Coordinates of C-alpha atoms and ligand atoms in Angstrom, one line a residue:
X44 CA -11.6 -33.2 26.5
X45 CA -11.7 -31.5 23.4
X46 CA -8.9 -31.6 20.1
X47 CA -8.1 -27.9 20.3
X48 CA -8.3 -25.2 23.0
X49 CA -9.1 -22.6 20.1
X50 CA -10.0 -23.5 16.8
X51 CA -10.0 -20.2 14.3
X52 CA -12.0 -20.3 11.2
X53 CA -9.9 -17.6 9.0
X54 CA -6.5 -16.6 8.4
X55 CA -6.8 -12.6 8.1
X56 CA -5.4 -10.4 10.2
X57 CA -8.0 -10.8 12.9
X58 CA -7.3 -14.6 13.0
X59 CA -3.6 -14.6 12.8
X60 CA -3.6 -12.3 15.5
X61 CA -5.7 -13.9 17.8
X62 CA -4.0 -17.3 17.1
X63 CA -0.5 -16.4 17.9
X64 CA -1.1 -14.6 20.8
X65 CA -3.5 -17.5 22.3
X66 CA -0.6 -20.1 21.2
X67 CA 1.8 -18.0 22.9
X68 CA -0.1 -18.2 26.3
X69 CA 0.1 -22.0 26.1
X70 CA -3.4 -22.9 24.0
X71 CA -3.6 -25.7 21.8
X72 CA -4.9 -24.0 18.4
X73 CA -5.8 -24.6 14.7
X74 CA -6.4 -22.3 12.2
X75 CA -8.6 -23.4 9.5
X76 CA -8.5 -21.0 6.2
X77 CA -9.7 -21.8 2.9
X78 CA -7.8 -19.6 0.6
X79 CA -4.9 -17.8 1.2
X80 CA -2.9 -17.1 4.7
X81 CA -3.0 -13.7 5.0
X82 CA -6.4 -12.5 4.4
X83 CA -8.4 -9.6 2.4
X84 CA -5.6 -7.3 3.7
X85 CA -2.4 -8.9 2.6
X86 CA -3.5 -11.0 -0.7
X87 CA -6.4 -8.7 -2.7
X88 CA -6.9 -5.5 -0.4
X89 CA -4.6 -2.7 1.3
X90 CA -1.5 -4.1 0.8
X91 CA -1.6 -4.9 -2.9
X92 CA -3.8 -1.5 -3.4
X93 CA -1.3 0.7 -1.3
X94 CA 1.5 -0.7 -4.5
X95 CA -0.9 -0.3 -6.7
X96 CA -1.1 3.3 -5.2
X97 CA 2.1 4.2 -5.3
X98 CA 2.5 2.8 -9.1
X99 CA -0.4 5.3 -9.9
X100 CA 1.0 8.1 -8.4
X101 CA 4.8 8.2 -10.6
X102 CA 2.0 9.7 -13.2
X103 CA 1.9 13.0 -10.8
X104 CA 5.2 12.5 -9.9
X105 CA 6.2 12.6 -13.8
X106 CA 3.7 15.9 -14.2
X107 CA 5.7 18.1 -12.0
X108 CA 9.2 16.5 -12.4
X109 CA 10.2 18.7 -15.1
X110 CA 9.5 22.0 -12.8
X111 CA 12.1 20.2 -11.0
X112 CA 14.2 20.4 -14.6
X113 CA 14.0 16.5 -15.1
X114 CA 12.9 15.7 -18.5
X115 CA 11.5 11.9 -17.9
X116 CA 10.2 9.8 -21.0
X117 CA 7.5 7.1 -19.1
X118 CA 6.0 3.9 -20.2
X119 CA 4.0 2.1 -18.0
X120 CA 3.8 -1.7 -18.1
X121 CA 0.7 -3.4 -16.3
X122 CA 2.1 -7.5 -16.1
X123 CA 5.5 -6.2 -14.8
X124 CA 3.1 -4.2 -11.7
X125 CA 1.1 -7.5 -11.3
X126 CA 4.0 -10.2 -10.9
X127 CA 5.6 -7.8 -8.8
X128 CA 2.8 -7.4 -6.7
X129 CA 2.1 -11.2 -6.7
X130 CA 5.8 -11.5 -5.6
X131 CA 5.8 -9.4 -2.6
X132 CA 2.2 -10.8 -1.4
X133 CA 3.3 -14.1 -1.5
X134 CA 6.7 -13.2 0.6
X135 CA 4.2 -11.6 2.8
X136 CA 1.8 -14.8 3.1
X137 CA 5.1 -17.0 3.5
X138 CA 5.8 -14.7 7.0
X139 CA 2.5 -15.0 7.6
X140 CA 2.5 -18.9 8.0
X141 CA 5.9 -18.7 9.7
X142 CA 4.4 -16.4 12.3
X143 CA 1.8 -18.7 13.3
X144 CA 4.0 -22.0 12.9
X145 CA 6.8 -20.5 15.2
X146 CA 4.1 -20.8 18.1
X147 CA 2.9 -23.8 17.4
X148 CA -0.6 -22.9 15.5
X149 CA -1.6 -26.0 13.5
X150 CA -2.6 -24.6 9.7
X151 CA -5.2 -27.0 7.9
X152 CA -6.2 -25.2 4.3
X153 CA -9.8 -26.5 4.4
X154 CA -13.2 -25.1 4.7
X155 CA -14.8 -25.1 8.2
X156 CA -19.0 -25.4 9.1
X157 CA -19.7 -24.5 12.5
X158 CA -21.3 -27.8 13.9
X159 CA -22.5 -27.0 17.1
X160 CA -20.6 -25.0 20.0
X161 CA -18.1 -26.8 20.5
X162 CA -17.1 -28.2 17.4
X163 CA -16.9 -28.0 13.4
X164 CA -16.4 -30.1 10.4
X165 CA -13.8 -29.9 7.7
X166 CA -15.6 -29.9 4.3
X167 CA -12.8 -31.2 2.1
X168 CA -11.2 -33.4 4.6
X169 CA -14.5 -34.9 5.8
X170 CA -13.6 -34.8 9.7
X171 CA -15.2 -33.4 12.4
X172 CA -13.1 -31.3 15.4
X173 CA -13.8 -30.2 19.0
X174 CA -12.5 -26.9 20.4
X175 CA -13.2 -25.1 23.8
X176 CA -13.2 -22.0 21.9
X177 CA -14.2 -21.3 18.4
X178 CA -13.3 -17.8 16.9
X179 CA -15.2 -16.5 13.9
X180 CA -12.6 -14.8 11.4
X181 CA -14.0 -15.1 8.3
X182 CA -13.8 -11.6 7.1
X183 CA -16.2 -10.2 4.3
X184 CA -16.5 -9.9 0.8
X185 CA -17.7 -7.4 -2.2
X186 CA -21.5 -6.5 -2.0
X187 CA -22.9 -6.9 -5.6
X188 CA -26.3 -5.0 -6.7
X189 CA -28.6 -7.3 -7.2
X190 CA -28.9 -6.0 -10.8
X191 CA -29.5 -8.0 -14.9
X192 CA -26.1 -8.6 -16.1
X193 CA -23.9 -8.0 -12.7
X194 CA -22.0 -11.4 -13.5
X195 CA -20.1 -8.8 -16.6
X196 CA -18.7 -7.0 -13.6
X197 CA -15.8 -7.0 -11.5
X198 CA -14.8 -6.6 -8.0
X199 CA -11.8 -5.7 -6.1
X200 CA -11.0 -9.2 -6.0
X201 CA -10.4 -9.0 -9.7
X202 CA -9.1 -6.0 -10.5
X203 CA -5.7 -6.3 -9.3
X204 CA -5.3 -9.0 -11.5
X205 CA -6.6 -8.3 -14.7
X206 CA -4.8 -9.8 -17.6
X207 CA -4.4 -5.9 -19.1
X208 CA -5.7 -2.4 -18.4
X209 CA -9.3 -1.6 -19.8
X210 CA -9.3 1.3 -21.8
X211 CA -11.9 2.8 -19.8
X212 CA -13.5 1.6 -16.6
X213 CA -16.8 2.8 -14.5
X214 CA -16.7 2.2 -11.0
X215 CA -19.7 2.3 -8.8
X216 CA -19.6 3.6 -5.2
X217 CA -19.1 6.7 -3.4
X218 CA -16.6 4.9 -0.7
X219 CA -13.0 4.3 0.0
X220 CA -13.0 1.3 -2.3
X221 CA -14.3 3.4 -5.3
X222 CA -12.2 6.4 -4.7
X223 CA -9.0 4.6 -4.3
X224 CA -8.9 2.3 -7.4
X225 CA -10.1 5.4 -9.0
X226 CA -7.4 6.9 -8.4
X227 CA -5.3 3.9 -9.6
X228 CA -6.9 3.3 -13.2
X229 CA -6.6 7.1 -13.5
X230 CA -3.3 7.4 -12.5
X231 CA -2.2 4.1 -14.7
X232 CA -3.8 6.0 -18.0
X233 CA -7.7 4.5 -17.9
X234 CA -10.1 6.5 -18.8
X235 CA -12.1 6.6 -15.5
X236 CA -15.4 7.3 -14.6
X237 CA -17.3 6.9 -11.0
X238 CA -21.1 6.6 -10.8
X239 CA -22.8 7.5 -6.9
X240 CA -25.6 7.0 -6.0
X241 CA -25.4 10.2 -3.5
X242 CA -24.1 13.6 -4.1
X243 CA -20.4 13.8 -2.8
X244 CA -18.3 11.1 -2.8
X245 CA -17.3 10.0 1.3
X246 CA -20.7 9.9 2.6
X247 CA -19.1 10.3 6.0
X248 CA -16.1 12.2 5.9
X249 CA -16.0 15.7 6.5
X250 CA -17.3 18.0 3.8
X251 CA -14.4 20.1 3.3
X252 CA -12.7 16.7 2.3
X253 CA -14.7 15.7 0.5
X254 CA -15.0 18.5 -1.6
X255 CA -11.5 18.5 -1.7
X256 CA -10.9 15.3 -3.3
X257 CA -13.9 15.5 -5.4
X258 CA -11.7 18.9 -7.3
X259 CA -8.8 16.6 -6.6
X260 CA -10.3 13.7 -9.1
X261 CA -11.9 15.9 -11.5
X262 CA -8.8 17.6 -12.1
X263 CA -7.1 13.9 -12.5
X264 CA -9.4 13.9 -15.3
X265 CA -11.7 11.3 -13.5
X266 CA -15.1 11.5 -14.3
X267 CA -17.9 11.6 -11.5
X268 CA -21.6 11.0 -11.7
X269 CA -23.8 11.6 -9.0
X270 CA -27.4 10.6 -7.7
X271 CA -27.2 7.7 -10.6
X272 CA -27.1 4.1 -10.1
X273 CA -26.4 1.2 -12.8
X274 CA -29.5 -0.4 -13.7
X275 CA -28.1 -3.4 -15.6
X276 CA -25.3 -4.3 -17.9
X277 CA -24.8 -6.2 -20.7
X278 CA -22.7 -7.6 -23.3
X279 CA -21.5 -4.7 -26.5
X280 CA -18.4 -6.5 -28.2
X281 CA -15.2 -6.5 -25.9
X282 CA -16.9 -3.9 -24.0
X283 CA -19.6 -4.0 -21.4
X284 CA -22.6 -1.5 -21.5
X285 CA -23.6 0.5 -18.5
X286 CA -27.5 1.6 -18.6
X287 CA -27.9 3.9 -15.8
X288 CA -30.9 5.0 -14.3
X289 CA -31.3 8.2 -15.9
X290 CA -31.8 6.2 -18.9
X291 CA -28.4 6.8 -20.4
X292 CA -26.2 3.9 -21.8
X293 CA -22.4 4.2 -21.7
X294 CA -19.9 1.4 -22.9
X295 CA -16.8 0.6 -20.9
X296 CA -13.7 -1.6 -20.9
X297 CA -14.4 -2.9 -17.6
X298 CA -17.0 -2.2 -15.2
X299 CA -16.2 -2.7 -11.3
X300 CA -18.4 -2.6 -8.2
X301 CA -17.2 -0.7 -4.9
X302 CA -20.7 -0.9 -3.3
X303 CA -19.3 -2.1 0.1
X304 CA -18.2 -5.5 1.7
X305 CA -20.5 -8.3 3.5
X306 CA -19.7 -10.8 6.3
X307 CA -19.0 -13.9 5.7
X308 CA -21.1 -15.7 7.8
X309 CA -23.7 -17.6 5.3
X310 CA -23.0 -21.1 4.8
X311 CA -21.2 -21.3 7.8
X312 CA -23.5 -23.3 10.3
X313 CA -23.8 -20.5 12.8
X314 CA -27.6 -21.1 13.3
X315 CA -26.4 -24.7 14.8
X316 CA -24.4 -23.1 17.6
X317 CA -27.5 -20.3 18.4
X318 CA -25.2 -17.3 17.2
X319 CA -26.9 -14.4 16.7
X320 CA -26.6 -12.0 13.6
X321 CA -27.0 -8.4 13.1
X322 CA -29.7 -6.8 10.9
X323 CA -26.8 -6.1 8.0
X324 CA -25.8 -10.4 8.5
X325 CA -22.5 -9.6 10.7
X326 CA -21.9 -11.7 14.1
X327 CA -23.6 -9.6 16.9
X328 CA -20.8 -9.5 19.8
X329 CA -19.9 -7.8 22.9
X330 CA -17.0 -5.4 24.2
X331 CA -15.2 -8.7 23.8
X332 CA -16.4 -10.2 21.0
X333 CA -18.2 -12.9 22.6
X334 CA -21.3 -13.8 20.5
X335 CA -24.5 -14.9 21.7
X336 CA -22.6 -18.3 21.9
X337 CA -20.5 -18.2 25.2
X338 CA -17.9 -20.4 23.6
X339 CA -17.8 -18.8 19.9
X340 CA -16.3 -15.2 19.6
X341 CA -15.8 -13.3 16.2
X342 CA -13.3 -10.6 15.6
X343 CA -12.8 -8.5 12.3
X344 CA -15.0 -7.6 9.7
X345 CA -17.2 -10.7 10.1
X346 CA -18.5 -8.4 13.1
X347 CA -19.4 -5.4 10.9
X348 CA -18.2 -3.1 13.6
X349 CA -15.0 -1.2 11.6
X350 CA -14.5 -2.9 8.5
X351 CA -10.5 -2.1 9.1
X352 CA -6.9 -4.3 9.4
X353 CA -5.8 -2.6 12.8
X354 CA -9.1 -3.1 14.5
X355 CA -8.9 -6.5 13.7
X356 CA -5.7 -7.3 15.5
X357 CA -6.8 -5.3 18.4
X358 CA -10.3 -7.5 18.3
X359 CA -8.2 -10.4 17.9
X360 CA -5.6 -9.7 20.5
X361 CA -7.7 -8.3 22.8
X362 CA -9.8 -11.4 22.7
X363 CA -6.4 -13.8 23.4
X364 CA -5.6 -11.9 26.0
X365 CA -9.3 -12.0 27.3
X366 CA -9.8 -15.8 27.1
X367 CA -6.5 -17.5 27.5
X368 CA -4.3 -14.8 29.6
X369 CA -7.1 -14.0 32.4
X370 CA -6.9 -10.1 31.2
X371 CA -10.4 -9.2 30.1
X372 CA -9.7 -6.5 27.9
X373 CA -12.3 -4.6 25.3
X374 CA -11.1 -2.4 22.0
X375 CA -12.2 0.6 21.8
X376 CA -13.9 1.5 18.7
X377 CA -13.9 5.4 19.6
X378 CA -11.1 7.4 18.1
X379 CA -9.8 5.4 15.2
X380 CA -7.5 6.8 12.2
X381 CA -8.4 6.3 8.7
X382 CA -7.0 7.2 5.8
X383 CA -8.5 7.3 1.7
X384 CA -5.2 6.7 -0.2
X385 CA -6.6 8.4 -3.2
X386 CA -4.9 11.3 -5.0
X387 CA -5.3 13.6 -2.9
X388 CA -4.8 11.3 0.0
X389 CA -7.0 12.2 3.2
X390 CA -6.4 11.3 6.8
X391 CA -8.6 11.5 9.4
X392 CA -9.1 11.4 13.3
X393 CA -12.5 12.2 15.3
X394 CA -15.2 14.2 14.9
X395 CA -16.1 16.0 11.2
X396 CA -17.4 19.7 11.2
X397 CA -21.0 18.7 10.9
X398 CA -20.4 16.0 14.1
X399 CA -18.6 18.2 16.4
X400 CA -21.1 21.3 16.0
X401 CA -23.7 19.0 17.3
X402 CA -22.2 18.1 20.2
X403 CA -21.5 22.0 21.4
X404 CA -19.7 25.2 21.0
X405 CA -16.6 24.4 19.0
X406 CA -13.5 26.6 17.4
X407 CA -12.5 25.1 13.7
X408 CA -8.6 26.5 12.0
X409 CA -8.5 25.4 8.6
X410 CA -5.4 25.5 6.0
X411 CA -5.6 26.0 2.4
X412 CA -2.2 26.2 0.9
X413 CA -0.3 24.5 -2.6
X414 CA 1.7 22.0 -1.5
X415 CA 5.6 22.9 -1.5
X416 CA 6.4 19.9 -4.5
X417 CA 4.0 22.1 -6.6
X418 CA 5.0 25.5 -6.3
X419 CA 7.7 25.1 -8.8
X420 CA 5.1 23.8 -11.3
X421 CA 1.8 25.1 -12.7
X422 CA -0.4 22.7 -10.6
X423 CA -2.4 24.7 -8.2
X424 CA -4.2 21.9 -6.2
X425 CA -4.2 23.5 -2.6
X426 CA -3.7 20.8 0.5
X427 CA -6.2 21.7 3.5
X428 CA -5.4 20.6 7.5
X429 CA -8.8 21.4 9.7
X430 CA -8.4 21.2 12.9
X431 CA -12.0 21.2 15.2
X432 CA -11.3 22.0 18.8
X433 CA -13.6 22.7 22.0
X434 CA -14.3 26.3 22.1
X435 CA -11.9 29.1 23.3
X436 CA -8.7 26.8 22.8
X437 CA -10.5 23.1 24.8
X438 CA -9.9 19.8 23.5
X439 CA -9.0 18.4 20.1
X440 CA -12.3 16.7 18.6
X441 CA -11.2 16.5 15.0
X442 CA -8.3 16.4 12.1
X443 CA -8.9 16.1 9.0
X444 CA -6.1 16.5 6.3
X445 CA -5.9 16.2 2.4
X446 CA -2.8 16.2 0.4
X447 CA 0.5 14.8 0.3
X448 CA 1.5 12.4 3.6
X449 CA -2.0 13.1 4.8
X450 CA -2.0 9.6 6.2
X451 CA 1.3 9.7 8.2
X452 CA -0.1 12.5 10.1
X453 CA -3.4 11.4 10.4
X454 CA -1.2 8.3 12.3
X455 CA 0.5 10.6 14.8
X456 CA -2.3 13.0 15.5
X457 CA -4.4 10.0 17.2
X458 CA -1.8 9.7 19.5
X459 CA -2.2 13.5 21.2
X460 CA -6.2 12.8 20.5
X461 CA -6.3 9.6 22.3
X462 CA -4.6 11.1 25.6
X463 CA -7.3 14.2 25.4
X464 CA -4.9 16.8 24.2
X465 CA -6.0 20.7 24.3
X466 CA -5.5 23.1 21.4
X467 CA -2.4 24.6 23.8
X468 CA -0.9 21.4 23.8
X469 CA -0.7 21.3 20.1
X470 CA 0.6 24.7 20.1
X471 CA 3.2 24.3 22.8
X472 CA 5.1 21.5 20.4
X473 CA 7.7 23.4 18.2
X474 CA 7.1 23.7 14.8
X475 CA 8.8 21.6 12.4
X476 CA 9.4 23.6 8.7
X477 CA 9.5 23.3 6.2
X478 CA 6.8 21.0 6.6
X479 CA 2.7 20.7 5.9
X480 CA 2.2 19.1 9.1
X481 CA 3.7 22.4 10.6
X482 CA 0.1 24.5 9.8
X483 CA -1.6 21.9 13.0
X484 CA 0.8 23.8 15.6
X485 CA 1.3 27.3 14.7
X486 CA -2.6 27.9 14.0
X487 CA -3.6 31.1 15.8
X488 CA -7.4 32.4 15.5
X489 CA -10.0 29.7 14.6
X490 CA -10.9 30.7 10.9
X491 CA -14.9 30.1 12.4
X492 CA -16.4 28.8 14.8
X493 CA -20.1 27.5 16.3
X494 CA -22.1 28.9 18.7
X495 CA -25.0 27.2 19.8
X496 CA -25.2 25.1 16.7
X497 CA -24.8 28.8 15.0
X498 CA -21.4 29.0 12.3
X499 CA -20.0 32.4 12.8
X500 CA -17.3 34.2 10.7
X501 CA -14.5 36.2 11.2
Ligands
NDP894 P1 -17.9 1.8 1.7 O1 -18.9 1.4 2.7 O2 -16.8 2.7 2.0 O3 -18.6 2.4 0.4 C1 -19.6 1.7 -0.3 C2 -20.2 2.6 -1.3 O4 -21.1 1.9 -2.1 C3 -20.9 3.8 -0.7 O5 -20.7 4.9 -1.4 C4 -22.4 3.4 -0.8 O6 -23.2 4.5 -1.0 C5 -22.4 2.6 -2.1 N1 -23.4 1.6 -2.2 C6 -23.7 0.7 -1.3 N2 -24.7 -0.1 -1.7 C7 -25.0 0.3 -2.9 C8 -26.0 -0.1 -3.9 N3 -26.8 -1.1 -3.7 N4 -26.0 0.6 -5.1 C9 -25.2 1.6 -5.3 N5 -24.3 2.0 -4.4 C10 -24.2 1.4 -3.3 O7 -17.4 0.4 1.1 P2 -16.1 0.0 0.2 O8 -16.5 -1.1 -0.6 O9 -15.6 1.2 -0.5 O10 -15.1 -0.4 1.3 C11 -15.5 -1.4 2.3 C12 -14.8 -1.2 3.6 O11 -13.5 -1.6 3.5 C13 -14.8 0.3 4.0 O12 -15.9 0.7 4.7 C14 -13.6 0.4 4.9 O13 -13.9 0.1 6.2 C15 -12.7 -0.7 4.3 N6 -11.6 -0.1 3.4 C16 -10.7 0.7 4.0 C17 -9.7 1.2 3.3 C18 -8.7 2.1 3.9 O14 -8.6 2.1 5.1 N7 -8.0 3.0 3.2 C19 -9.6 1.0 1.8 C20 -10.6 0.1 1.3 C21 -11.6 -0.4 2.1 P3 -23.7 5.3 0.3 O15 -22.6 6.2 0.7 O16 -24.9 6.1 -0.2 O17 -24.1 4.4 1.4

């Protein structure tokens, strides 16, 4: 007899999930979370950085308000943002807890070690607990270059609560992390600059998007350096110094890493219980995120497999209803939306241009058109929808949009993708207009296509 059916380690959105639902099929569970309830997602990543978003984007919103004949006089107050934010995540945390109360899941705000299979012990409170079923939720954190002077830098951790605005910032990365609070500082009046170590930022989006937002930033007045890392960084007054690797130093208010996220799985005792890590230090698992462990799964981005909120829940669902409702069921990681709230924002489903052409003869329609808020207004940033299809009208392997609401759409595309819908399908739905989301049913002739790995045009 053990003191829990399920204990979770981690109250993210992988480990809420899971929790609930196993409480609601009649399990005896404890979630044990250090920090916050709520996880990466709710307390320091997409929800405060979607507000944070938003707060950035009044500054566009302000640019072409007076081709609208507003005349708007804007000031821009960082604490108010910041309390706000702090507000609405902790109204968010307090449903959080609710939700996993209302079922019964015990909370204890401790840290956990793994101890052996069955059972961990409770750092702070100096107890040891048994569970038939441990679940690893522990999510990840900032990766920091292991570089002189990295302790001067921040993460996303810190940045959304900064006491003010830097007057400039450098962020390193090429990913979603990078572009996105680019897009913030820029947007909030920082002078920003990005440093990459490759040469587009997105390594693995598709290139016409990436090229897109790369104009998109530049034109936000956001600086981009490319094939240069930061060697080290170091102390110059209230600012820190940057030396880059092309031997050229730069001071900044602030200087932030977005060089990707780590599991959390060090210091955790998983070695005790014979649970297997990856190469990159994530929990190997199955299809249903059984580790090597029979009794301990992992869900989330502890697993390394899509470091993203809504696979999470699925992982964490999926695995409640596999262990505790006798309905083995395993997420597929296949055809998931994503969407880069920068400015532009890009959403995307399936296959990019370079992926589909090497899987056979494809059609690709592209759109390149201003936006209809800036046709009143001198702004000529153009919004593109691709759309990469089997050849001679076949299946829909690809979407890729970048502008306004790109995300929405990318949202509601997955859902014709994921049932295998044909180029005619997308036609045959009526075209809604005035709208951009329009251009993915009325196109007509691909704009190219590939033949045998071979683009042809026209
Ligand atoms: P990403 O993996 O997206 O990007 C990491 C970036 O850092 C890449 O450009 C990578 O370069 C670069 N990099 C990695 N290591 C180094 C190094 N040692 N020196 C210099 N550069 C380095 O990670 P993020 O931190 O941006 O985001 C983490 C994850 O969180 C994402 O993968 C995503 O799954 C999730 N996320 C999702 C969001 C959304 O859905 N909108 C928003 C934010 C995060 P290279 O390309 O060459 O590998």
């Amino acid at each position: 007899m053990t003191d829990y059916d399920l204990l979770v380690i981690g109250a993210g959105s992988g480990g809420v999930r899971a929790a609930r639902m196993a409480a609601t099929y009649g399990a005896k569970v404890a979630v044990v979370e250090e920090y916050r309830v709520g996880g990466t997602c709710v307390i320091r990543g997409c929800v405060p950085k979607k507000l944070y978003v938003y707060a950035a984007r009044f500054n566009d919103m302000f640019d072409v308000a007076s081709s609208f004949g507003w005349q708007v006089d804007a000031r821009f107050d960082w604490s108010t943002l910041v309390a706000n934010k702090e507000r609405e995540i902790t109204r968010l945390e307090s449903g959080y807890t609710a939700n996993l109360e209302k079922p019964g899941v015990e909370i204890i705000k401790d840290r956990a070690v793994v101890t052996g299979p069955n059972s961990i012990h409770l750092v702070g409170g100096k107890r040891d607990l048994t569970t038939r079923y441990l679940l690893i939720a522990t999510g990840a954190h900032p990766f920091i270059p292991h570089i002189p002077g990295a302790e001067l830098g921040i993460t996303s951790n810190e940045a959304f609560d900064m006491e003010k605005l830097p007057h400039s910032i450098l962020i390193e990365g090429g990913g979603y992390v990078a572009v996105e609070f680019a897009t913030i500082f820029a947007g909030l009046g920082v002078d920003t600059t990005i440093v990459y170590r490759g040469d587009c930022i997105l390594r693995h989006f598709d290139e016409d998007m990436r090229r897109g937002l790369e104009a998109g930033l530049t034109d936000r007045g956001i600086r981009l350096i490319y094939q240069t890392n930061v060697n080290s960084l170091t102390q110059a007054g209230n600012d820190v110094m940057a030396h880059f690797s092309d031997g050229v130093s730069a001071p900044f208010g602030a200087v932030m890493f977005a060089t990707g996220r780590v599991s959390n799985t060090r210091g955790l005792g998983l070695e005790t219980a014979g649970v297997e890590l990856t190469a990159g230090g994530a929990i190997a698992v199955d299809a249903f995120s059984q580790s090597s462990c029979p009794s301990i799964y992992a869900v989330g981005d502890v697993t390394g497999r899509a470091q993203l909120t809504p696979v999470a829940i699925r992982e964490g669902w999926y695995f409640a209803e596999t262990v505790f409702n006798n309905n083995p069921l395993a997420v597929d990681h296949s055809l998931i939306p994503t969407a880069v709230f920068s400015d532009p924002e890009i959403g995307a489903v399936g296959l990019t241009e370079a992926e589909a052409a090497t899987h056979g003869d494809i059609d690709v329609y592209v759109a390149r058109f201003r936006p209809m808020i800036n046709t009143l207004s001198t702004r000529t940033e153009r919004m593109i929808l691709k759309l990469i299809t089997e050849k001679d009208g076949g299946r829909v392997l690809g979407c890729h949009i970048l502008g306004p609401g790109a995300a929405e759409m990318a949202q509601l595309v997955a859902v014709p993708m994921g049932m295998k819908a044909s180029k005619a399908d997308f036609d045959r739905a009526m075209a809604l207009h005035p709208s951009a989301a329009e251009e993915l049913v009325t196109f007509k002739s691909p704009t190219y296509i590939y033949r045998n790995g071979e683009k042809h045009v026209g």
